[in-house]
Coordinates of C-alpha atoms and ligand atoms in Angstrom, one line a residue:
M1 CA 0.1 0.1 -0.1
K2 CA 1.1 3.4 -1.1
R3 CA 2.2 5.5 2.1
R4 CA -0.2 8.5 1.2
T5 CA -3.2 6.2 1.1
F6 CA -2.2 4.9 4.3
L7 CA -2.1 7.7 6.0
T8 CA -5.2 8.9 4.6
A9 CA -6.9 5.7 6.1
G10 CA -5.3 6.4 9.3
A11 CA -7.0 9.6 9.8
A12 CA -10.1 8.8 8.9
A13 CA -9.8 5.5 11.2
L14 CA -8.5 8.1 14.0
A15 CA -11.8 10.3 13.7
G16 CA -13.9 7.0 15.1
S17 CA -16.8 5.8 13.8
V18 CA -18.7 7.7 10.9
L19 CA -22.0 9.0 12.1
P20 CA -24.3 10.7 9.4
A21 CA -24.7 14.2 10.7
H22 CA -28.5 14.4 10.6
S23 CA -28.6 11.2 13.0
A24 CA -27.5 13.5 15.9
R25 CA -30.9 15.3 15.0
A26 CA -33.3 13.2 17.6
G27 CA -34.5 15.7 19.7
K28 CA -38.0 14.3 20.1
A29 CA -36.5 10.9 21.5
R30 CA -37.7 9.9 24.8
G31 CA -37.4 6.8 26.7
R32 CA -35.5 4.0 28.7
V33 CA -32.6 2.6 27.7
V34 CA -30.2 0.2 29.5
V35 CA -26.7 -0.5 28.6
V36 CA -25.1 -4.0 30.2
G37 CA -21.5 -3.8 30.0
G38 CA -19.2 -0.7 30.4
G39 CA -16.7 -1.7 28.1
F40 CA -15.3 -0.7 24.7
G41 CA -19.0 -1.1 23.1
G42 CA -21.3 -0.2 26.3
A43 CA -19.3 2.8 27.5
T44 CA -19.3 4.3 24.1
A45 CA -23.0 3.5 23.7
A46 CA -24.1 4.9 27.0
K47 CA -22.6 8.5 26.4
Y48 CA -23.5 8.5 22.7
V49 CA -27.2 8.1 23.4
K50 CA -27.0 10.8 26.3
L51 CA -25.0 13.1 23.7
L52 CA -27.6 12.6 20.8
A53 CA -30.8 12.5 23.2
P54 CA -30.3 14.1 26.6
E55 CA -33.8 13.7 27.6
V56 CA -33.5 9.6 27.3
E57 CA -32.9 8.2 30.8
V58 CA -29.9 6.1 30.3
T59 CA -28.4 3.1 32.9
L60 CA -25.4 1.4 32.5
V61 CA -25.4 -2.0 34.3
E62 CA -21.5 -3.0 34.9
Q63 CA -20.1 -5.6 37.3
N64 CA -17.2 -3.9 37.9
R65 CA -16.1 -0.6 39.4
E66 CA -13.0 0.0 37.5
Y67 CA -12.0 -1.0 34.0
H68 CA -8.9 -2.3 32.8
T69 CA -8.5 -2.1 28.8
C70 CA -7.1 -4.9 26.8
P71 CA -5.5 -2.7 24.5
F72 CA -1.9 -1.8 25.8
S73 CA -2.4 -4.5 28.5
N74 CA 0.2 -6.1 26.2
L75 CA 2.7 -3.2 27.7
V76 CA 2.1 -3.9 31.1
L77 CA 3.3 -7.7 30.2
G78 CA 6.3 -6.2 28.9
G79 CA 7.0 -3.8 31.9
E80 CA 6.3 -0.6 30.1
L81 CA 3.3 0.6 32.0
P82 CA 1.9 -0.5 35.6
L83 CA -1.5 -1.6 35.6
S84 CA -2.9 1.4 36.7
G85 CA -2.0 2.8 33.2
V86 CA -4.9 0.7 31.7
R87 CA -7.2 1.6 34.2
H88 CA -10.3 3.8 33.8
G89 CA -13.2 4.9 36.0
Y90 CA -17.1 5.6 35.2
G91 CA -17.4 9.0 37.4
A92 CA -17.4 11.3 34.4
L93 CA -20.2 9.4 32.6
S94 CA -22.3 10.0 35.5
S95 CA -21.1 13.4 36.6
R96 CA -20.6 14.8 32.9
Y97 CA -23.1 12.9 30.7
G98 CA -26.0 12.0 33.0
V99 CA -25.5 8.2 32.7
R100 CA -26.9 6.5 35.6
V101 CA -24.1 3.5 36.7
V102 CA -25.2 0.7 38.3
H103 CA -22.4 -1.8 39.6
S104 CA -23.8 -5.1 39.8
A105 CA -23.6 -8.1 37.5
A106 CA -26.7 -8.7 35.3
A107 CA -28.3 -12.0 35.5
Q108 CA -30.6 -11.8 32.2
V109 CA -32.1 -9.5 29.7
G110 CA -36.0 -10.1 30.4
E111 CA -38.8 -8.9 28.7
G112 CA -38.7 -4.8 29.0
K113 CA -36.5 -5.3 31.9
V114 CA -32.8 -6.3 33.0
V115 CA -32.8 -8.6 36.0
L116 CA -29.7 -8.0 38.2
A117 CA -27.8 -10.5 40.2
D118 CA -29.9 -9.4 43.4
G119 CA -33.0 -9.9 41.8
S120 CA -33.5 -6.2 41.3
E121 CA -34.7 -5.0 38.0
V122 CA -34.2 -1.8 35.8
A123 CA -36.9 -1.5 33.2
F124 CA -36.2 -0.6 29.4
D125 CA -37.6 0.4 26.4
R126 CA -34.3 -0.5 24.4
A127 CA -31.7 -2.5 25.7
L128 CA -27.9 -2.9 24.6
V129 CA -25.9 -5.5 25.6
S130 CA -22.0 -5.5 25.0
P131 CA -20.6 -8.1 27.4
G132 CA -17.4 -8.7 25.6
I133 CA -16.2 -12.8 25.6
D134 CA -16.2 -15.5 27.7
F135 CA -14.2 -18.7 27.2
H136 CA -14.4 -22.3 26.3
F137 CA -12.7 -23.9 29.3
D138 CA -13.2 -27.3 28.5
K139 CA -12.1 -27.9 25.0
M140 CA -8.4 -28.3 26.0
P141 CA -7.5 -31.4 28.0
G142 CA -5.7 -30.8 31.2
Y143 CA -7.3 -27.2 31.5
S144 CA -10.0 -25.9 33.4
A145 CA -11.7 -22.2 34.6
A146 CA -9.8 -22.9 38.1
L147 CA -6.4 -23.3 36.3
A148 CA -6.5 -20.0 34.9
E149 CA -5.1 -19.2 38.4
K150 CA -1.9 -21.3 37.3
I151 CA -1.9 -20.7 33.8
P152 CA -3.5 -17.5 32.9
H153 CA -4.9 -16.0 29.9
A154 CA -5.1 -12.6 30.5
W155 CA -7.4 -12.2 27.8
K156 CA -9.4 -10.1 30.1
A157 CA -7.3 -7.1 31.7
G158 CA -7.0 -7.1 35.1
A159 CA -6.1 -9.4 37.8
Q160 CA -5.0 -11.7 35.1
T161 CA -2.6 -9.4 33.5
A162 CA -1.0 -8.8 37.0
L163 CA -0.8 -12.3 37.5
L164 CA 0.9 -13.4 34.4
R165 CA 3.3 -10.3 34.8
R166 CA 4.2 -11.7 38.0
Q167 CA 5.0 -15.1 36.4
L168 CA 7.1 -13.6 34.1
E169 CA 9.1 -11.7 36.4
A170 CA 9.7 -15.2 38.6
M171 CA 10.8 -17.0 35.1
P172 CA 14.4 -18.1 35.4
D173 CA 16.9 -16.7 32.7
G174 CA 17.1 -19.5 30.3
G175 CA 13.4 -20.3 30.9
T176 CA 10.8 -20.6 28.2
A177 CA 7.5 -18.9 27.9
V178 CA 4.8 -20.5 25.6
I179 CA 1.9 -18.6 24.2
L180 CA -1.0 -20.8 22.9
P181 CA -3.5 -18.6 20.5
P182 CA -6.6 -19.9 19.8
A183 CA -8.3 -20.3 16.1
N184 CA -10.3 -17.8 14.5
P185 CA -12.4 -16.1 15.7
F186 CA -11.2 -14.4 18.7
R187 CA -10.7 -11.1 20.4
C188 CA -7.9 -9.0 18.9
P189 CA -6.4 -11.1 16.3
P190 CA -3.1 -9.5 16.5
G191 CA -2.9 -9.5 20.6
P192 CA -0.9 -12.8 20.8
Y193 CA 1.9 -11.5 18.5
E194 CA 2.0 -8.3 20.2
R195 CA 2.1 -10.0 23.2
A196 CA 4.9 -12.2 22.1
G197 CA 7.1 -9.0 21.2
M198 CA 6.2 -7.8 24.6
F199 CA 7.5 -10.8 26.2
A200 CA 10.7 -10.8 24.2
H201 CA 11.2 -6.6 25.3
Y202 CA 11.3 -7.5 28.7
F203 CA 13.4 -10.7 28.6
K204 CA 16.1 -9.0 26.4
K205 CA 16.4 -6.8 29.0
A206 CA 16.0 -8.9 32.3
K207 CA 16.6 -12.5 31.0
P208 CA 18.9 -12.4 27.7
R209 CA 18.6 -16.1 27.4
A210 CA 15.1 -16.6 27.8
K211 CA 12.6 -17.6 25.1
V212 CA 9.3 -17.1 23.6
L213 CA 7.2 -20.3 21.9
I214 CA 4.6 -19.6 20.1
L215 CA 2.4 -22.8 19.6
D216 CA -0.7 -21.7 17.2
A217 CA -4.0 -23.2 16.6
K218 CA -3.6 -21.4 12.8
E219 CA -1.7 -21.5 9.7
K220 CA -1.3 -17.8 9.8
F221 CA -2.3 -14.8 11.8
S222 CA -2.9 -11.0 11.1
K223 CA -0.1 -8.6 10.0
Q224 CA 2.4 -11.5 9.9
P225 CA 4.9 -10.6 7.8
L226 CA 5.5 -7.2 9.9
F227 CA 5.5 -8.9 12.9
E228 CA 8.2 -11.6 11.9
E229 CA 10.1 -8.6 10.1
G230 CA 10.1 -7.0 13.4
W231 CA 10.8 -10.0 15.9
A232 CA 13.7 -10.8 13.8
L233 CA 15.2 -7.1 13.6
H234 CA 14.8 -6.9 17.2
Y235 CA 14.9 -10.2 19.1
G236 CA 16.9 -12.4 16.8
E237 CA 16.2 -16.2 17.5
M238 CA 14.7 -15.4 20.8
I239 CA 10.8 -15.6 19.4
E240 CA 9.7 -19.3 17.8
W241 CA 6.2 -19.2 15.8
R242 CA 4.9 -22.8 15.2
S243 CA 1.9 -22.9 12.9
A244 CA -0.8 -25.8 13.6
E245 CA 0.7 -27.9 10.9
A246 CA 4.1 -27.5 11.7
G247 CA 3.4 -29.0 15.2
G248 CA 2.1 -25.9 16.9
K249 CA -1.3 -27.3 17.8
A250 CA -1.7 -27.9 21.6
E251 CA -3.7 -31.6 22.5
A252 CA -3.2 -31.5 26.4
L253 CA -1.9 -29.1 28.9
D254 CA -0.6 -30.4 32.1
A255 CA -0.5 -27.7 34.7
K256 CA 1.4 -30.2 37.2
T257 CA 4.6 -30.8 35.1
M258 CA 4.0 -27.4 33.1
T259 CA 3.9 -29.3 29.9
V260 CA 2.2 -28.8 26.8
E261 CA 1.5 -31.6 24.8
T262 CA 1.4 -31.4 20.8
E263 CA 0.9 -33.7 18.1
F264 CA 5.0 -33.8 17.4
G265 CA 5.9 -34.2 20.8
E266 CA 5.9 -32.4 24.4
E267 CA 7.3 -28.9 25.2
K268 CA 8.3 -28.0 28.9
A269 CA 7.5 -24.5 29.8
D270 CA 8.2 -22.1 32.7
V271 CA 5.3 -20.1 32.1
I272 CA 2.3 -21.2 30.0
N273 CA -0.1 -18.3 28.7
Y274 CA -3.1 -20.5 27.2
I275 CA -5.6 -18.3 25.2
P276 CA -8.9 -20.3 25.4
P277 CA -11.5 -20.2 22.3
Q278 CA -14.2 -17.7 23.0
R279 CA -17.8 -16.9 22.8
A280 CA -20.1 -14.4 23.7
G281 CA -20.3 -13.3 27.1
Q282 CA -22.4 -15.5 29.2
I283 CA -25.4 -13.1 29.5
A284 CA -25.9 -12.9 26.2
H285 CA -26.5 -17.1 26.2
D286 CA -28.4 -16.6 29.2
S287 CA -31.0 -14.1 27.6
G288 CA -31.8 -16.0 24.3
L289 CA -29.2 -13.7 22.0
T290 CA -27.1 -16.3 20.8
E291 CA -27.1 -18.5 17.8
G292 CA -23.9 -20.7 18.6
D293 CA -21.2 -19.0 20.3
W294 CA -22.4 -15.3 19.1
C295 CA -24.9 -13.1 18.6
P296 CA -26.7 -12.3 15.3
V297 CA -27.7 -8.9 14.6
N298 CA -29.1 -6.9 11.9
T299 CA -25.9 -5.2 10.7
I300 CA -27.2 -1.4 10.5
T301 CA -29.0 -1.2 14.0
F302 CA -27.4 -4.0 16.0
E303 CA -30.6 -5.0 17.0
S304 CA -30.6 -8.6 18.0
T305 CA -32.6 -10.6 15.0
L306 CA -33.5 -12.9 18.0
R307 CA -34.5 -10.9 20.1
P308 CA -36.5 -7.4 18.8
G309 CA -35.7 -4.2 21.4
V310 CA -32.6 -5.6 22.3
H311 CA -28.9 -4.7 20.6
V312 CA -25.8 -6.4 21.0
I313 CA -22.5 -4.9 20.1
G314 CA -18.7 -5.5 20.2
D315 CA -17.1 -8.6 20.5
S316 CA -20.2 -10.7 21.0
C317 CA -21.8 -9.9 18.0
V318 CA -21.5 -10.9 14.6
A319 CA -20.2 -8.0 12.5
A320 CA -17.8 -10.0 10.4
K321 CA -15.5 -8.3 7.9
M322 CA -15.2 -5.9 11.2
P323 CA -12.7 -7.8 13.8
K324 CA -13.2 -8.1 17.2
S325 CA -11.6 -5.0 18.5
G326 CA -12.1 -2.4 20.9
F327 CA -12.1 0.1 18.0
S328 CA -14.8 -1.9 16.1
A329 CA -16.7 -1.9 19.6
N330 CA -16.5 1.8 19.7
S331 CA -17.3 2.4 16.2
Q332 CA -20.2 -0.1 16.7
G333 CA -21.5 1.9 20.1
K334 CA -22.0 5.0 18.1
A335 CA -24.2 3.5 15.5
A336 CA -26.3 1.4 17.6
A337 CA -26.7 4.7 20.1
A338 CA -27.8 6.7 16.8
A339 CA -30.0 3.6 15.6
I340 CA -31.6 3.4 19.1
V341 CA -32.2 7.1 19.6
R342 CA -34.0 7.2 16.0
A343 CA -36.1 4.2 17.1
L344 CA -37.3 5.9 20.3
S345 CA -37.8 8.9 17.9
G346 CA -40.0 6.9 15.5
E347 CA -37.5 7.2 12.6
E348 CA -35.8 5.0 10.5
P349 CA -32.2 4.0 11.0
I350 CA -29.5 5.6 8.6
A351 CA -26.8 3.3 7.4
P352 CA -23.6 4.1 9.2
S353 CA -19.9 3.7 7.7
F354 CA -17.3 1.9 10.6
A355 CA -13.9 2.6 11.0
N356 CA -10.9 0.3 12.7
T357 CA -7.3 0.4 13.0
C358 CA -5.5 -2.1 15.0
Y359 CA -2.3 -0.8 16.3
S360 CA 0.6 -3.4 17.6
F361 CA 3.9 -3.1 19.2
V362 CA 6.8 -5.0 18.2
T363 CA 8.6 -3.1 20.8
P364 CA 7.5 0.4 22.4
S365 CA 9.1 2.2 19.7
H366 CA 8.0 -0.1 16.8
G367 CA 4.7 0.3 15.7
I368 CA 2.5 -1.5 13.2
S369 CA -0.9 -1.0 11.8
V370 CA -4.0 -2.1 9.9
A371 CA -6.8 0.1 9.3
A372 CA -10.2 -0.6 7.2
V373 CA -13.5 1.3 6.8
Y374 CA -16.5 -0.8 6.5
R375 CA -20.1 -0.6 5.5
S376 CA -23.1 -2.6 5.8
D377 CA -24.9 -3.8 2.6
G378 CA -27.9 -4.8 4.4
K379 CA -27.0 -8.1 5.5
A380 CA -23.2 -8.2 6.6
I381 CA -20.8 -5.8 6.9
Q382 CA -18.2 -5.4 4.1
S383 CA -14.8 -3.7 3.8
V384 CA -14.9 -0.4 1.7
E385 CA -12.7 -1.1 -1.3
G386 CA -9.4 1.0 -1.4
A387 CA -9.8 2.5 2.2
G388 CA -7.3 1.1 4.9
G389 CA -4.5 -1.2 4.4
V390 CA -1.2 -2.3 6.5
S391 CA 1.8 -0.5 7.2
P392 CA 4.5 -1.1 4.9
K393 CA 7.4 -3.6 5.2
E394 CA 11.2 -2.3 5.1
A395 CA 9.9 1.2 6.5
G396 CA 12.5 3.0 8.5
A397 CA 12.8 3.4 12.4
D398 CA 11.3 6.7 12.0
F399 CA 8.4 5.4 10.4
R400 CA 7.8 2.6 13.1
R401 CA 8.6 5.3 15.8
R402 CA 5.8 7.4 14.4
E403 CA 3.3 4.7 14.1
A404 CA 4.0 3.9 17.8
D405 CA 3.2 7.3 18.7
Y406 CA 0.0 7.4 16.8
A407 CA -1.0 4.0 18.9
R408 CA -0.1 6.2 22.0
G409 CA -2.4 9.1 20.7
W410 CA -4.9 6.5 19.6
Y411 CA -5.3 5.1 23.0
R412 CA -5.6 8.4 24.8
A413 CA -8.4 9.4 22.0
I414 CA -10.4 6.2 22.3
T415 CA -10.9 6.1 26.2
A416 CA -11.5 10.0 26.3
D417 CA -14.0 8.9 23.9
M418 CA -15.2 6.5 26.3
F419 CA -15.0 7.5 29.7
Y420 CA -14.3 11.2 29.9
Ligands
FAD501 C1 -4.2 -8.2 24.7 C2 -5.1 -7.7 24.0 C3 -4.9 -6.4 23.6 C4 -5.9 -5.5 22.6 N1 -5.5 -4.7 22.1 C5 -6.2 -4.1 21.3 C6 -6.0 -3.1 20.5 O1 -4.9 -2.3 20.8 N2 -7.0 -2.2 19.7 C7 -8.0 -2.5 19.9 O2 -8.9 -2.1 19.3 N3 -8.7 -3.7 20.4 C8 -7.6 -4.3 21.2 N4 -8.2 -5.6 21.9 C9 -9.6 -6.1 21.9 C10 -10.5 -5.4 22.8 O3 -10.2 -5.4 24.0 C11 -12.2 -6.0 22.9 O4 -12.4 -6.3 21.3 C12 -13.2 -5.1 23.3 O5 -12.8 -4.9 24.9 C13 -14.5 -5.5 23.0 O6 -15.4 -4.5 23.6 P1 -16.7 -5.1 24.1 O7 -17.4 -3.8 24.9 O8 -17.4 -5.9 23.5 O9 -16.3 -5.8 25.6 P2 -15.3 -5.3 26.7 O10 -14.6 -4.5 26.5 O11 -14.8 -6.6 27.5 O12 -16.8 -4.9 27.8 C14 -17.1 -5.9 28.6 C15 -17.7 -5.1 29.9 O13 -18.9 -6.1 30.1 C16 -19.1 -6.3 31.4 N5 -19.8 -7.4 31.9 C17 -19.9 -8.7 31.2 N6 -21.0 -9.5 31.7 C18 -21.5 -8.6 32.3 C19 -23.2 -8.8 33.4 N7 -23.5 -10.0 33.1 N8 -23.6 -7.7 34.1 C20 -22.8 -6.5 34.0 N9 -21.5 -6.4 33.4 C21 -20.9 -7.2 32.7 C22 -17.5 -6.7 31.7 O14 -17.1 -6.5 33.2 C23 -17.0 -5.6 30.8 O15 -16.5 -4.3 31.5 C24 -7.3 -6.1 22.7 C25 -7.3 -7.8 23.3 C26 -6.9 -8.1 24.1 C27 -7.0 -9.5 25.0

């Protein structure tokens, strides 16, 4: 891709989701909206419903008092950021935007009401659900939900991130950290490979004889040529990637002996980071919003095709070709907010455009990215031809440093858009 096209796409993507200007005209909207899940999708949607239609009562039901972003959590693992660097609160959503924030787990989205864990209910005219992912803990022999305390996934940020970081710190020099990425689809396609780079970045400084071994359930991965080029440049032989066919597919784990069994033999590890296969957040399953693992939606309004009046966005919904990313969830949050406000005003929905850029760090000063713009054709979300692309190969150190700076700018902008 030519650099100029790339920069143009990046700028469009940074502007966030592209709402048609007239979608903001919704002064007549009245009603009650309940949002379940205050992450990338839900926090954005709650705020934007209030921005578009201040008279609408918005309640955000979020089980945690603080939110840790997965974006930039790999930098925490690499020792570049404290965990507090990815922590955000909900204060401004209530004090500045008038969202009523209820810290409780939601048990179910019922007919016209969300039932909370303590049995109380919050009534709605429209609900929006953005609960992120839950895991299939039972697909790998030898693994279980309880074993996540010994073999962390760190695929939800917070305590799991801190645990994995402590394990890396305790690992001996000369030890091996094994990462086991899942098959598609999963949250953040480039995430495991950015993580490998951040492990190596830390090892290079603290344990130069250590190794990162990626045993993959796939044959290829996102931004692969750029990651491989960067790994070779900065880390030499420290990172090894094995595709499923080349013996990467793990068949069992043994947490006692810290061994990964593959078709080709056993790999002994000091740290194992197994990222289990994923599915929509549990509440989506408990509320009749899923078909198989994920939630089918109308790709213009994000209204569930199974439950009228309930919208699902973010990782839980089927929005391919958009990847399951924070940027996608944020972009969908704005589109769904506009659709909800228009529905409450009795107006027809307007087809939005969506944007996504996934930045990844190879080192803290070597960034790479993939950007795209999307539109729904009414049935599915399609990439817009000619918009977007990936960072060029063989770019110089200055270019890579600028992309790392853009990544930091993106993080500041998107978290401000969600929480502040
Ligand atoms: C290591 C890693 C790196 C990543 N890096 C990037 C990146 O650089 N860029 C990017 O765009 N994306 C990145 N992602 C992906 C991004 O984190 C997700 O795609 C994004 O968080 C999805 O948003 P969401 O709203 O669907 O879910 P989440 O952000 O997970 O939010 C879900 C929220 O719902 C709450 N919740 C769930 N169930 C309930 C319930 N029953 N009651 C109440 N609350 C509930 C949870 O507590 C949570 O706060 C990364 C992911 C990982 C794992």
